[in-house]
């Protein structure tokens, strides 16, 4: 019987858990995708790099979405049991909340391991790859395109402007090029058509121009030299791009073992150790907090008798998001050395745990106990008051008409 009940609860939890996780990740990615498209277009990079950048952000968003998905999956499953009176039936045949929590905690342990792997090992490398793509876009290492109708600098001494393109950018029209040399010589070229060609030297490309005019000037020329041409090849040296920095410039790019090693290294400055220790404890408490989510979800899932209020769903999201923000603030305090990172991050955790344990104990072990009963009654009164006001205004509006 217990196995059947556990399987039944596992199925009830699975659908809202996966749906919430996918929805949360998609919303976060869509919001970021719009900003990334704007950034890539502004930098003149290939649009395809947006998908690589988004892929490197998925671990970060999963680490945020997994706890919320777990909590809402359990909460909605137990809420369905409570509203359909199945929970009363299960309790009536002798199943306590401890037995009913076996399936939720199986999900919890599995997702905790997954989340620990993400925040401890996958996310640091993904974040480093994301920052590397941003650097390459800004530096032009990804082959940033020349913007049509705008002056584009290729290095420090060459400027190019193209009026329009065709054949997916391979054919150029109304081309203008100006180049300056160290000895004061200048070269200005206009051409009706042009085309970029590769050379054997990876640091040099060839701009083949057709039907144009070339103006060459130098300090020792009495007048600039002007040349009309049918075809002219202009070599262009690509700008030198510095290598991207090594991983570990920020705490978020370090794995948990690396954080532990640096945090214990006496050769590292105290300020740096505080930053590393604060980030380490932040990651650990975020994962450890998932152990409390089944208890919180069950405590908020069961509404008072004869009530179908969804206040518990709203309150659960508010509590988890608020706790996450408190942890972020505590991490900053610990990183600045104002409070020891252990105190800054673990004291809120134990306070949050005490509140959740009290709520669960009230529901599970006190006859008729309802941890949010007062809030439910208050919300019901507020809802009735708002409804009365709206009805009164509607009647006055109808009478005036």
CSV table of C-alpha atoms in Angstrom, one decimal:
chain,number,residue,atom,x,y,z
A,1,UNK,CA,0.0,0.0,0.0
A,2,UNK,CA,2.8,2.3,0.9
A,3,UNK,CA,4.5,1.7,-2.4
A,4,UNK,CA,1.3,2.4,-4.4
A,5,UNK,CA,0.8,5.6,-2.4
A,6,UNK,CA,4.4,6.7,-3.0
A,7,UNK,CA,4.0,6.1,-6.8
A,8,UNK,CA,0.8,8.0,-6.9
A,9,UNK,CA,2.4,10.9,-5.1
A,10,UNK,CA,5.4,10.8,-7.4
A,11,UNK,CA,3.1,11.0,-10.4
A,12,UNK,CA,1.2,13.9,-8.9
A,13,UNK,CA,4.5,15.8,-8.2
A,14,UNK,CA,6.2,15.1,-11.5
A,15,UNK,CA,3.9,17.1,-13.8
A,16,UNK,CA,3.8,20.4,-11.9
A,17,UNK,CA,7.5,20.1,-11.0
A,18,UNK,CA,8.6,19.7,-14.6
A,19,UNK,CA,6.2,22.3,-15.9
A,20,UNK,CA,7.3,24.9,-13.3
A,21,UNK,CA,11.0,24.2,-14.0
A,22,UNK,CA,10.6,24.5,-17.8
A,23,UNK,CA,8.4,27.6,-17.5
A,24,UNK,CA,10.8,29.4,-15.1
A,25,UNK,CA,13.8,28.6,-17.2
A,26,UNK,CA,12.1,29.7,-20.4
A,27,UNK,CA,10.9,33.0,-18.9
A,28,UNK,CA,14.4,33.8,-17.6
A,29,UNK,CA,16.0,32.8,-21.0
A,30,UNK,CA,13.4,34.8,-23.0
A,31,UNK,CA,14.1,37.9,-21.0
A,32,UNK,CA,17.9,37.5,-21.4
A,33,UNK,CA,17.6,36.5,-25.1
A,34,UNK,CA,16.1,40.0,-26.0
A,35,UNK,CA,19.0,41.7,-24.3
A,36,UNK,CA,21.6,39.4,-25.9
A,37,UNK,CA,20.2,40.0,-29.4
A,38,UNK,CA,20.5,43.7,-28.8
A,39,UNK,CA,24.0,43.3,-27.5
A,40,UNK,CA,25.2,41.1,-30.4
A,41,UNK,CA,23.6,43.3,-33.1
A,42,UNK,CA,25.2,46.4,-31.5
A,43,UNK,CA,28.6,44.8,-31.5
A,44,UNK,CA,28.1,43.6,-35.0
A,45,UNK,CA,28.6,39.9,-34.3
A,46,UNK,CA,26.9,36.8,-35.8
A,47,UNK,CA,23.4,36.2,-34.6
A,48,UNK,CA,24.2,32.5,-34.0
A,49,UNK,CA,26.4,33.4,-31.0
A,50,UNK,CA,23.2,34.3,-29.1
A,51,UNK,CA,22.3,30.6,-28.8
A,52,UNK,CA,25.8,29.8,-27.5
A,53,UNK,CA,25.5,32.5,-24.9
A,54,UNK,CA,22.0,31.3,-23.8
A,55,UNK,CA,23.2,27.7,-23.6
A,56,UNK,CA,25.9,28.9,-21.1
A,57,UNK,CA,23.3,30.6,-19.0
A,58,UNK,CA,21.1,27.6,-18.7
A,59,UNK,CA,23.0,26.2,-15.6
A,60,UNK,CA,22.6,29.5,-13.8
A,61,UNK,CA,18.9,29.6,-14.4
A,62,UNK,CA,18.4,25.9,-13.6
A,63,UNK,CA,20.0,26.5,-10.2
A,64,UNK,CA,17.3,29.1,-9.5
A,65,UNK,CA,14.4,27.2,-11.1
A,66,UNK,CA,15.1,23.8,-9.5
A,67,UNK,CA,14.2,24.8,-5.9
A,68,UNK,CA,11.0,26.7,-7.0
A,69,UNK,CA,10.0,23.8,-9.3
A,70,UNK,CA,10.5,21.3,-6.5
A,71,UNK,CA,8.5,23.4,-4.0
A,72,UNK,CA,5.6,24.1,-6.3
A,73,UNK,CA,5.5,20.5,-7.6
A,74,UNK,CA,5.1,19.2,-4.0
A,75,UNK,CA,2.8,22.0,-3.0
A,76,UNK,CA,0.4,21.6,-5.9
A,77,UNK,CA,0.3,17.8,-5.5
A,78,UNK,CA,-0.6,18.0,-1.8
A,79,UNK,CA,-3.1,20.8,-2.5
A,80,UNK,CA,-4.9,18.6,-5.0
A,81,UNK,CA,-5.0,15.8,-2.4
A,82,UNK,CA,-6.4,18.3,0.2
A,83,UNK,CA,-9.1,19.8,-2.0
A,84,UNK,CA,-10.3,16.4,-3.2
A,85,UNK,CA,-10.4,15.0,0.4
A,86,UNK,CA,-7.9,12.3,-0.5
A,87,UNK,CA,-5.5,13.7,2.1
A,88,UNK,CA,-8.2,13.1,4.8
A,89,UNK,CA,-8.7,9.6,3.6
A,90,UNK,CA,-5.0,8.8,3.6
A,91,UNK,CA,-4.7,10.3,7.1
A,92,UNK,CA,-7.8,8.3,8.2
A,93,UNK,CA,-6.2,5.0,7.3
A,94,UNK,CA,-3.2,5.8,9.4
A,95,UNK,CA,-0.7,7.4,7.0
A,96,UNK,CA,1.1,10.2,8.8
A,97,UNK,CA,2.8,13.1,7.1
A,98,UNK,CA,6.2,11.5,7.6
A,99,UNK,CA,5.1,8.5,5.5
A,100,UNK,CA,3.5,10.8,2.8
A,101,UNK,CA,6.8,12.7,2.6
A,102,UNK,CA,8.8,9.7,1.4
A,103,UNK,CA,8.2,10.4,-2.3
A,104,UNK,CA,8.8,14.2,-2.1
A,105,UNK,CA,12.1,13.6,-0.3
A,106,UNK,CA,13.2,11.2,-3.1
A,107,UNK,CA,12.7,14.0,-5.5
A,108,UNK,CA,14.5,16.4,-3.1
A,109,UNK,CA,17.6,14.3,-2.7
A,110,UNK,CA,17.9,13.7,-6.4
A,111,UNK,CA,17.4,17.4,-7.3
A,112,UNK,CA,19.8,18.4,-4.5
A,113,UNK,CA,22.5,16.3,-6.0
A,114,UNK,CA,21.8,17.8,-9.4
A,115,UNK,CA,21.8,21.3,-8.1
A,116,UNK,CA,25.0,20.8,-6.2
A,117,UNK,CA,26.7,19.5,-9.4
A,118,UNK,CA,25.4,22.6,-11.3
A,119,UNK,CA,26.3,25.3,-8.8
A,120,UNK,CA,29.5,23.6,-7.7
A,121,UNK,CA,31.0,22.4,-11.0
A,122,UNK,CA,29.0,23.1,-14.2
A,123,UNK,CA,28.0,26.7,-13.6
A,124,UNK,CA,31.5,28.1,-13.0
A,125,UNK,CA,32.7,26.7,-16.4
A,126,UNK,CA,29.5,27.8,-18.2
A,127,UNK,CA,29.9,31.3,-16.7
A,128,UNK,CA,33.5,31.5,-17.8
A,129,UNK,CA,32.5,30.4,-21.4
A,130,UNK,CA,29.7,33.1,-21.4
A,131,UNK,CA,32.2,35.8,-20.4
A,132,UNK,CA,34.6,34.6,-23.0
A,133,UNK,CA,32.0,35.0,-25.7
A,134,UNK,CA,31.2,38.5,-24.5
A,135,UNK,CA,34.9,39.4,-24.7
A,136,UNK,CA,35.2,38.0,-28.2
A,137,UNK,CA,32.2,39.9,-29.3
A,138,UNK,CA,33.6,43.2,-28.0
A,139,UNK,CA,37.1,42.5,-29.4
A,140,UNK,CA,35.9,41.3,-32.8
A,141,UNK,CA,37.4,37.8,-32.5
A,142,UNK,CA,34.0,36.3,-33.6
A,143,UNK,CA,34.3,38.0,-37.0
A,144,UNK,CA,32.1,41.0,-36.2
A,145,UNK,CA,30.6,42.2,-39.5
A,146,UNK,CA,31.1,45.7,-41.0
A,147,UNK,CA,27.9,47.6,-40.5
A,148,UNK,CA,26.3,48.8,-43.7
A,149,UNK,CA,26.0,52.6,-44.0
A,150,UNK,CA,28.4,53.2,-41.1
A,151,UNK,CA,32.1,53.9,-40.7
A,152,UNK,CA,33.9,50.9,-39.2
A,153,UNK,CA,37.4,50.9,-37.8
A,154,UNK,CA,39.6,48.0,-38.7
A,155,UNK,CA,42.4,48.4,-36.3
A,156,UNK,CA,43.7,51.9,-35.3
A,157,UNK,CA,44.6,53.2,-38.8
A,158,UNK,CA,41.9,52.0,-41.2
A,159,UNK,CA,38.3,53.0,-41.7
A,160,UNK,CA,35.8,51.3,-44.0
A,161,UNK,CA,32.4,52.3,-45.1
A,162,UNK,CA,30.0,50.2,-47.3
A,163,UNK,CA,26.8,51.6,-48.7
A,164,UNK,CA,25.1,48.3,-49.4
A,165,UNK,CA,25.7,44.5,-49.7
A,166,UNK,CA,24.3,41.6,-51.7
A,167,UNK,CA,24.7,37.8,-51.8
A,168,UNK,CA,24.6,37.5,-48.0
A,169,UNK,CA,27.3,40.1,-47.6
A,170,UNK,CA,29.8,38.6,-50.0
A,171,UNK,CA,29.4,41.4,-52.6
A,172,UNK,CA,30.0,45.0,-51.5
A,173,UNK,CA,28.8,48.2,-53.2
A,174,UNK,CA,29.9,51.8,-53.0
A,175,UNK,CA,33.0,51.1,-50.9
A,176,UNK,CA,35.1,53.7,-49.2
A,177,UNK,CA,38.5,52.9,-47.5
A,178,UNK,CA,40.9,55.3,-45.7
A,179,UNK,CA,44.2,54.1,-44.3
A,180,UNK,CA,47.0,55.9,-42.4
A,181,UNK,CA,50.5,54.7,-41.9
A,182,UNK,CA,53.1,55.5,-39.2
A,183,UNK,CA,55.2,57.7,-41.5
A,184,UNK,CA,52.3,60.1,-42.3
A,185,UNK,CA,51.2,58.5,-45.6
A,186,UNK,CA,47.4,58.3,-46.3
A,187,UNK,CA,45.4,56.3,-48.7
A,188,UNK,CA,41.8,57.0,-49.7
A,189,UNK,CA,40.0,54.6,-52.0
A,190,UNK,CA,36.5,54.6,-53.5
A,191,UNK,CA,35.1,51.8,-55.6
A,192,UNK,CA,31.8,50.7,-57.1
A,193,UNK,CA,32.2,47.1,-56.0
A,194,UNK,CA,34.3,45.1,-53.6
A,195,UNK,CA,34.8,41.7,-52.1
A,196,UNK,CA,36.7,40.3,-49.1
A,197,UNK,CA,39.0,37.3,-49.8
A,198,UNK,CA,41.0,35.1,-47.5
A,199,UNK,CA,44.8,34.8,-47.8
A,200,UNK,CA,47.4,32.2,-46.7
A,201,UNK,CA,48.1,34.5,-43.7
A,202,UNK,CA,45.3,34.2,-41.1
A,203,UNK,CA,46.1,37.7,-39.8
A,204,UNK,CA,45.5,39.3,-43.2
A,205,UNK,CA,42.6,39.5,-45.5
A,206,UNK,CA,42.3,40.9,-49.1
A,207,UNK,CA,39.8,43.5,-50.2
A,208,UNK,CA,39.4,43.2,-54.0
A,209,UNK,CA,38.0,46.5,-55.4
A,210,UNK,CA,36.6,47.1,-58.9
A,211,UNK,CA,36.0,50.3,-60.9
A,212,UNK,CA,37.3,52.9,-58.5
A,213,UNK,CA,39.7,55.8,-57.7
A,214,UNK,CA,42.7,55.8,-55.4
A,215,UNK,CA,44.1,59.0,-53.8
A,216,UNK,CA,47.6,58.5,-52.3
A,217,UNK,CA,49.2,61.3,-50.2
A,218,UNK,CA,52.5,61.6,-48.3
A,219,UNK,CA,54.4,64.4,-46.6
A,220,UNK,CA,57.0,64.5,-49.4
A,221,UNK,CA,54.4,64.7,-52.2
A,222,UNK,CA,53.7,68.1,-53.7
A,223,UNK,CA,50.2,67.1,-54.7
A,224,UNK,CA,48.3,63.8,-53.9
A,225,UNK,CA,48.6,61.1,-56.5
A,226,UNK,CA,45.3,60.0,-58.1
A,227,UNK,CA,44.8,56.7,-59.8
A,228,UNK,CA,41.8,55.2,-61.5
A,229,UNK,CA,41.6,51.5,-61.7
A,230,UNK,CA,39.5,48.6,-62.9
A,231,UNK,CA,40.8,46.1,-60.3
A,232,UNK,CA,42.8,46.8,-57.2
A,233,UNK,CA,43.7,44.5,-54.3
A,234,UNK,CA,44.1,46.1,-50.9
A,235,UNK,CA,45.6,43.9,-48.1
A,236,UNK,CA,44.1,44.6,-44.7
A,237,UNK,CA,45.9,43.5,-41.5
A,238,UNK,CA,43.4,42.2,-38.9
A,239,UNK,CA,43.7,43.8,-35.5
A,240,UNK,CA,45.6,41.8,-32.9
A,241,UNK,CA,43.2,40.4,-30.3
A,242,UNK,CA,44.5,39.7,-26.8
A,243,UNK,CA,43.8,36.3,-25.3
A,244,UNK,CA,40.9,36.2,-22.8
A,245,UNK,CA,41.8,36.0,-19.2
A,246,UNK,CA,42.2,32.8,-17.2
A,247,UNK,CA,39.2,31.3,-15.4
A,248,UNK,CA,38.7,32.4,-11.8
A,249,UNK,CA,38.8,36.2,-12.0
A,250,UNK,CA,35.5,36.2,-10.1
A,251,UNK,CA,34.2,33.9,-7.4
A,252,UNK,CA,31.3,32.6,-9.6
A,253,UNK,CA,33.9,31.1,-11.9
A,254,UNK,CA,35.4,28.9,-9.2
A,255,UNK,CA,34.3,25.4,-8.4
A,256,UNK,CA,33.5,24.4,-4.8
A,257,UNK,CA,36.9,22.5,-4.3
A,258,UNK,CA,38.7,25.6,-5.6
A,259,UNK,CA,36.7,27.8,-3.2
A,260,UNK,CA,37.7,25.6,-0.3
A,261,UNK,CA,41.3,25.6,-1.3
A,262,UNK,CA,41.6,29.3,-1.7
A,263,UNK,CA,39.5,29.9,1.5
A,264,UNK,CA,42.1,28.0,3.6
A,265,UNK,CA,45.2,29.4,1.9
A,266,UNK,CA,47.1,31.7,4.3
A,267,UNK,CA,49.0,33.2,1.4
A,268,UNK,CA,45.9,34.7,0.0
A,269,UNK,CA,44.8,38.2,1.3
A,270,UNK,CA,42.2,38.3,4.0
A,271,UNK,CA,39.8,40.3,1.8
A,272,UNK,CA,40.0,37.7,-1.0
A,273,UNK,CA,39.5,34.8,1.5
A,274,UNK,CA,36.4,36.6,2.8
A,275,UNK,CA,35.0,36.9,-0.7
A,276,UNK,CA,35.7,33.2,-1.4
A,277,UNK,CA,34.3,31.9,1.9
A,278,UNK,CA,31.1,34.0,1.5
A,279,UNK,CA,30.5,32.6,-2.0
A,280,UNK,CA,31.2,29.0,-0.8
A,281,UNK,CA,28.7,29.3,2.1
A,282,UNK,CA,26.2,31.0,-0.2
A,283,UNK,CA,26.2,28.0,-2.6
A,284,UNK,CA,26.0,25.5,0.3
A,285,UNK,CA,23.1,27.1,2.1
A,286,UNK,CA,21.2,27.5,-1.2
A,287,UNK,CA,21.5,23.8,-1.8
A,288,UNK,CA,20.8,22.9,1.9
A,289,UNK,CA,17.7,25.0,1.9
A,290,UNK,CA,16.1,22.5,-0.5
A,291,UNK,CA,15.9,20.0,2.5
A,292,UNK,CA,13.3,22.3,4.0
A,293,UNK,CA,11.2,22.8,0.9
A,294,UNK,CA,9.0,19.6,1.2
A,295,UNK,CA,8.0,20.7,4.7
A,296,UNK,CA,7.3,24.2,3.6
A,297,UNK,CA,5.3,23.0,0.6
A,298,UNK,CA,3.1,20.7,2.7
A,299,UNK,CA,2.5,23.3,5.4
A,300,UNK,CA,1.3,25.8,2.8
A,301,UNK,CA,-0.5,23.3,0.6
A,302,UNK,CA,-3.3,22.4,3.0
A,303,UNK,CA,-5.9,25.2,3.2
A,304,UNK,CA,-8.4,25.5,6.0
A,305,UNK,CA,-11.6,23.4,5.8
A,306,UNK,CA,-14.2,24.7,3.3
A,307,UNK,CA,-11.5,27.0,1.7
A,308,UNK,CA,-10.0,26.8,-1.7
A,309,UNK,CA,-7.8,29.9,-1.3
A,310,UNK,CA,-4.5,29.9,-3.2
A,311,UNK,CA,-2.8,32.1,-0.7
A,312,UNK,CA,-0.3,29.3,0.2
A,313,UNK,CA,1.0,29.2,-3.4
A,314,UNK,CA,1.6,32.9,-3.4
A,315,UNK,CA,3.2,32.9,0.1
A,316,UNK,CA,5.5,30.0,-0.8
A,317,UNK,CA,7.0,31.9,-3.7
A,318,UNK,CA,7.4,35.0,-1.7
A,319,UNK,CA,9.1,33.2,1.1
A,320,UNK,CA,11.6,31.4,-1.1
A,321,UNK,CA,12.4,34.5,-3.2
A,322,UNK,CA,12.8,36.6,-0.1
A,323,UNK,CA,15.1,34.0,1.5
A,324,UNK,CA,17.2,34.0,-1.7
A,325,UNK,CA,17.5,37.8,-1.6
A,326,UNK,CA,18.5,37.7,2.1
A,327,UNK,CA,21.2,35.2,1.2
A,328,UNK,CA,22.5,37.4,-1.5
A,329,UNK,CA,22.7,40.4,0.9
A,330,UNK,CA,24.4,38.2,3.5
A,331,UNK,CA,26.9,37.1,0.9
A,332,UNK,CA,27.8,40.7,0.2
A,333,UNK,CA,28.1,41.5,3.9
A,334,UNK,CA,30.4,38.5,4.4
A,335,UNK,CA,32.5,39.3,1.3
A,336,UNK,CA,33.1,42.8,2.6
A,337,UNK,CA,34.3,41.4,5.9
A,338,UNK,CA,31.6,43.2,7.9
A,339,UNK,CA,30.2,39.9,9.3
A,340,UNK,CA,31.8,36.4,9.4
A,341,UNK,CA,30.4,34.5,6.3
A,342,UNK,CA,29.4,31.6,8.5
A,343,UNK,CA,27.3,33.8,10.7
A,344,UNK,CA,26.0,36.0,7.9
A,345,UNK,CA,24.6,33.0,5.9
A,346,UNK,CA,23.9,30.2,8.4
A,347,UNK,CA,22.0,32.3,11.0
A,348,UNK,CA,19.3,33.2,8.4
A,349,UNK,CA,19.2,29.5,7.3
A,350,UNK,CA,18.5,28.3,10.9
A,351,UNK,CA,15.9,31.0,11.4
A,352,UNK,CA,14.2,30.1,8.2
A,353,UNK,CA,14.4,26.4,9.2
A,354,UNK,CA,12.8,27.1,12.6
A,355,UNK,CA,9.9,28.9,11.0
A,356,UNK,CA,9.3,26.1,8.5
A,357,UNK,CA,9.5,23.4,11.2
A,358,UNK,CA,7.0,25.3,13.4
A,359,UNK,CA,4.6,25.6,10.4
A,360,UNK,CA,4.9,21.9,9.6
A,361,UNK,CA,4.6,20.9,13.3
A,362,UNK,CA,1.4,23.0,13.6
A,363,UNK,CA,-0.2,21.3,10.6
A,364,UNK,CA,1.0,17.7,11.3
A,365,UNK,CA,0.8,17.4,15.1
A,366,UNK,CA,-1.8,19.9,16.4
A,367,UNK,CA,-5.4,18.9,16.0
A,368,UNK,CA,-7.0,21.4,13.6
A,369,UNK,CA,-3.7,23.2,13.3
A,370,UNK,CA,-3.4,25.6,10.4
A,371,UNK,CA,-0.2,27.6,10.2
A,372,UNK,CA,-1.6,30.2,7.8
A,373,UNK,CA,-5.2,30.1,9.0
A,374,UNK,CA,-5.1,33.7,10.2
A,375,UNK,CA,-3.7,34.8,6.9
A,376,UNK,CA,-6.4,32.9,5.0
A,377,UNK,CA,-9.1,34.5,7.1
A,378,UNK,CA,-7.6,37.9,6.6
A,379,UNK,CA,-7.2,37.4,2.9
A,380,UNK,CA,-10.9,36.3,2.7
A,381,UNK,CA,-12.1,39.4,4.5
A,382,UNK,CA,-10.0,41.7,2.3
A,383,UNK,CA,-11.4,39.9,-0.8
A,384,UNK,CA,-15.0,40.3,0.4
A,385,UNK,CA,-14.3,44.0,1.2
A,386,UNK,CA,-12.9,44.6,-2.3
A,387,UNK,CA,-15.8,42.8,-3.9
A,388,UNK,CA,-18.3,44.9,-2.0
A,389,UNK,CA,-16.6,48.1,-3.0
A,390,UNK,CA,-16.6,47.0,-6.7
A,391,UNK,CA,-20.3,46.0,-6.6
A,392,UNK,CA,-21.2,49.4,-5.0
A,393,UNK,CA,-19.4,51.3,-7.6
A,394,UNK,CA,-20.9,49.2,-10.4
A,395,UNK,CA,-24.4,49.9,-9.0
A,396,UNK,CA,-23.7,53.7,-8.7
A,397,UNK,CA,-22.4,53.7,-12.3
A,398,UNK,CA,-25.5,51.9,-13.6
A,399,UNK,CA,-27.8,54.2,-11.7
A,400,UNK,CA,-26.0,57.3,-13.1
A,401,UNK,CA,-26.3,55.9,-16.6
